[in-house]
PDB file of C-alpha atoms in Angstrom:
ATOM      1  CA  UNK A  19       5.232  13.164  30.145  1.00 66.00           C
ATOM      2  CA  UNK A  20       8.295  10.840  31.449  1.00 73.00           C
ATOM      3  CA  UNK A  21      11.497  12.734  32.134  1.00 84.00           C
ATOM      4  CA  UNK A  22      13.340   9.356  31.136  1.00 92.00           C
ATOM      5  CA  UNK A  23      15.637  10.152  28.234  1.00 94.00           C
ATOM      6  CA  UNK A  24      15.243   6.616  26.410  1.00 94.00           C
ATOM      7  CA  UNK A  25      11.424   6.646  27.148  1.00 93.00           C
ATOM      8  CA  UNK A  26      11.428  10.620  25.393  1.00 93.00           C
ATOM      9  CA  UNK A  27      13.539   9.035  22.370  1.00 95.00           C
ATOM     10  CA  UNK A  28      11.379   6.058  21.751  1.00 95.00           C
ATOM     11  CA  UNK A  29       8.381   8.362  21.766  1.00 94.00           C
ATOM     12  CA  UNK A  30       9.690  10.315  19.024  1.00 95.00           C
ATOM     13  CA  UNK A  31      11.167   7.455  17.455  1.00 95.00           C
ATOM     14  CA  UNK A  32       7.404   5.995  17.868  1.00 95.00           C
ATOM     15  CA  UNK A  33       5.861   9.074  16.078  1.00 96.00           C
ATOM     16  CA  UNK A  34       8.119   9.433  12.979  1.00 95.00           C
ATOM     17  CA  UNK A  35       7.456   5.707  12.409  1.00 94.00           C
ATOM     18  CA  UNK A  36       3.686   6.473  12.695  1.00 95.00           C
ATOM     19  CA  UNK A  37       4.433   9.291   9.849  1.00 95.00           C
ATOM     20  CA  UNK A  38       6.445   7.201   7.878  1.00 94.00           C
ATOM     21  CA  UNK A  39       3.861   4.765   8.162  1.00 95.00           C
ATOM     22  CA  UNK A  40       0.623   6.375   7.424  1.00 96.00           C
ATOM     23  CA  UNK A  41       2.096   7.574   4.061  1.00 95.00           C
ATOM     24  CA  UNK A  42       3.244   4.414   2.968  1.00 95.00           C
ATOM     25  CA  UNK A  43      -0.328   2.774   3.573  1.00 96.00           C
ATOM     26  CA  UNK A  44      -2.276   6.282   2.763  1.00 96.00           C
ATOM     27  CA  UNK A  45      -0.637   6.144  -1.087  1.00 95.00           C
ATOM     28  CA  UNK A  46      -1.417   2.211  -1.355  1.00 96.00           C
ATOM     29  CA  UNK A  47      -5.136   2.787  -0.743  1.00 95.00           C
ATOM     30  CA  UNK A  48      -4.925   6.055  -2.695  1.00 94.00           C
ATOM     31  CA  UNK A  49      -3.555   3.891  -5.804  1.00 93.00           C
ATOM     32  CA  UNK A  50      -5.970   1.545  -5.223  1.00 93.00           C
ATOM     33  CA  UNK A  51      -8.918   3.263  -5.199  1.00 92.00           C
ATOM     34  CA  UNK A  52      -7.372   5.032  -8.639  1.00 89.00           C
ATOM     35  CA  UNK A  53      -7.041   1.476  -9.847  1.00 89.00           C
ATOM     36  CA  UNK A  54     -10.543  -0.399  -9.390  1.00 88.00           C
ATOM     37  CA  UNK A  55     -12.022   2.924 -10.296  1.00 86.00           C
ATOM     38  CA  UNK A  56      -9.964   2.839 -13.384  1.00 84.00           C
ATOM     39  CA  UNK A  57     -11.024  -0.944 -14.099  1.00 83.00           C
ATOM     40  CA  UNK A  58     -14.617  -0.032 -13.456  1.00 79.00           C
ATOM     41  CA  UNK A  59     -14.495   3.126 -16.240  1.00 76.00           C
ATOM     42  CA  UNK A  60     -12.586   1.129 -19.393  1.00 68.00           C
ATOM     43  CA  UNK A  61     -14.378  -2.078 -20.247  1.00 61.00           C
ATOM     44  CA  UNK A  62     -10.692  -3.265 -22.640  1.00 63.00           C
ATOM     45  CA  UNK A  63      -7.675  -4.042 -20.103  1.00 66.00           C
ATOM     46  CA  UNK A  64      -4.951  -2.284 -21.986  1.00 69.00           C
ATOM     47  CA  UNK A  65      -1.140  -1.867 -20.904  1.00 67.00           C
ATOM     48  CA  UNK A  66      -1.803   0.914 -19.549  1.00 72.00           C
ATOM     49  CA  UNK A  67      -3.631  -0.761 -16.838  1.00 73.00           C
ATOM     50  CA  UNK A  68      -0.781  -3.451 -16.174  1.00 74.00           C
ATOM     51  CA  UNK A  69       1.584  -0.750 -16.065  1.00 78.00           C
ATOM     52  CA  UNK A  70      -0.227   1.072 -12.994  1.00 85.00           C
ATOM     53  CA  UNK A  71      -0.956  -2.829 -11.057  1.00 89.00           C
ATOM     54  CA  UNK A  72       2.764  -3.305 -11.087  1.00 91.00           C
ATOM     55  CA  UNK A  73       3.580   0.258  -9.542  1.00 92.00           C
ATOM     56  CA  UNK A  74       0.857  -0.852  -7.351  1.00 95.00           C
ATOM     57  CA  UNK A  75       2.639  -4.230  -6.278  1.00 96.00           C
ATOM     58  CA  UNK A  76       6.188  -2.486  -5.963  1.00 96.00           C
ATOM     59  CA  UNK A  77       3.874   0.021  -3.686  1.00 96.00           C
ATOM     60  CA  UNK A  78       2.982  -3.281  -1.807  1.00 97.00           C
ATOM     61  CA  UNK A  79       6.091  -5.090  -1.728  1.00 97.00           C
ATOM     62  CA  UNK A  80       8.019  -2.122  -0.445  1.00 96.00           C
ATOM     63  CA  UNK A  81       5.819  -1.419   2.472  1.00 96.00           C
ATOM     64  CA  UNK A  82       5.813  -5.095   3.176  1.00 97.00           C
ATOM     65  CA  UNK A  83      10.460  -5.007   3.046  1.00 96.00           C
ATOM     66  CA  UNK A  84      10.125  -2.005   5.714  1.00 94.00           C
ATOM     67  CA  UNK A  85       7.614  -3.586   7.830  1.00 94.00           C
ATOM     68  CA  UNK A  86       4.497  -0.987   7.310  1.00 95.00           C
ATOM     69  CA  UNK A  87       2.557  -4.620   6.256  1.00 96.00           C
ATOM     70  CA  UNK A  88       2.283  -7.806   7.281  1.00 97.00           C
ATOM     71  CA  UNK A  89       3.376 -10.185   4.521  1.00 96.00           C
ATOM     72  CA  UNK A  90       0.059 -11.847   4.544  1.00 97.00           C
ATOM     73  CA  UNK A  91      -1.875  -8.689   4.699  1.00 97.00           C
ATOM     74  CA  UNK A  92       0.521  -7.467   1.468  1.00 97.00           C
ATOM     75  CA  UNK A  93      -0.879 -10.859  -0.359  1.00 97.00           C
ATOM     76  CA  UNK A  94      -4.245 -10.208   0.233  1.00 97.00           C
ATOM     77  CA  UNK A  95      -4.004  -7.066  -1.108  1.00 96.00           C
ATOM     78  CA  UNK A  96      -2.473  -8.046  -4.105  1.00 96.00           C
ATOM     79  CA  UNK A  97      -4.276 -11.136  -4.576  1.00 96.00           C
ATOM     80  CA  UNK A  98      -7.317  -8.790  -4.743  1.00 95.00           C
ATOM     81  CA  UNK A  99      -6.085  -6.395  -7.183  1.00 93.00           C
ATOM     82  CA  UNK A 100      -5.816  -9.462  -9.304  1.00 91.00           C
ATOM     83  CA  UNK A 101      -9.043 -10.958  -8.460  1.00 92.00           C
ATOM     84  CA  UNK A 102     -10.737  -6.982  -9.857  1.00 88.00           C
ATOM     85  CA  UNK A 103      -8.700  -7.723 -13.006  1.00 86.00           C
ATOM     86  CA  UNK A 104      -9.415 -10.895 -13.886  1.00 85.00           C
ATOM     87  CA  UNK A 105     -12.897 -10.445 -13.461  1.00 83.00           C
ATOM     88  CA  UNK A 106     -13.057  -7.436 -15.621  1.00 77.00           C
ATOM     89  CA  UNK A 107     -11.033  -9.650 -18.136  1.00 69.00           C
ATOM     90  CA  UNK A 108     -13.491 -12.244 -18.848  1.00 64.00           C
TER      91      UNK A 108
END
């Protein structure tokens, strides 16, 4: 372990982001899993189900503003969650 002050700050610094982190992209698989599961179990779409996909996306978009996700890796996401519901549309 460094006795440098700045390099004993950043590591801390280093492992509340890596907290902060892991709970932000813990709850967006978490809610995801819920979802497709969800999709898989009612064969109607209902509002129900649009109501939980945009929770999802503000999930998404948030961890995307603080820089948890990449913005392309917060696309794919939810261009997949829109993918499962279209499919279980038609």
């Amino acid at each position: 372990m460094s006795k440098n002050i700045s390099a004993i700050k950043k590591n801390q610094v280093s492992l509340r982001n890596k907290c902060r982190n892991r709970s932000y992209k813990s709850t967006i698989k978490t809610l995801t899993k819920k979802y497709i599961s969800s999709l898989n179990n009612v064969s109607s779409i209902n509002q129900s189900h649009m109501l939980k996909l945009s929770v999802l996306y503000k999930k998404i978009d948030r961890a995307v503003s603080k820089g948890v996700l990449h913005k392309n890796n917060g696309s794919r996401k939810k261009s997949m969650l829109a993918k499962a519901i279209k499919k279980f549309v038609s």
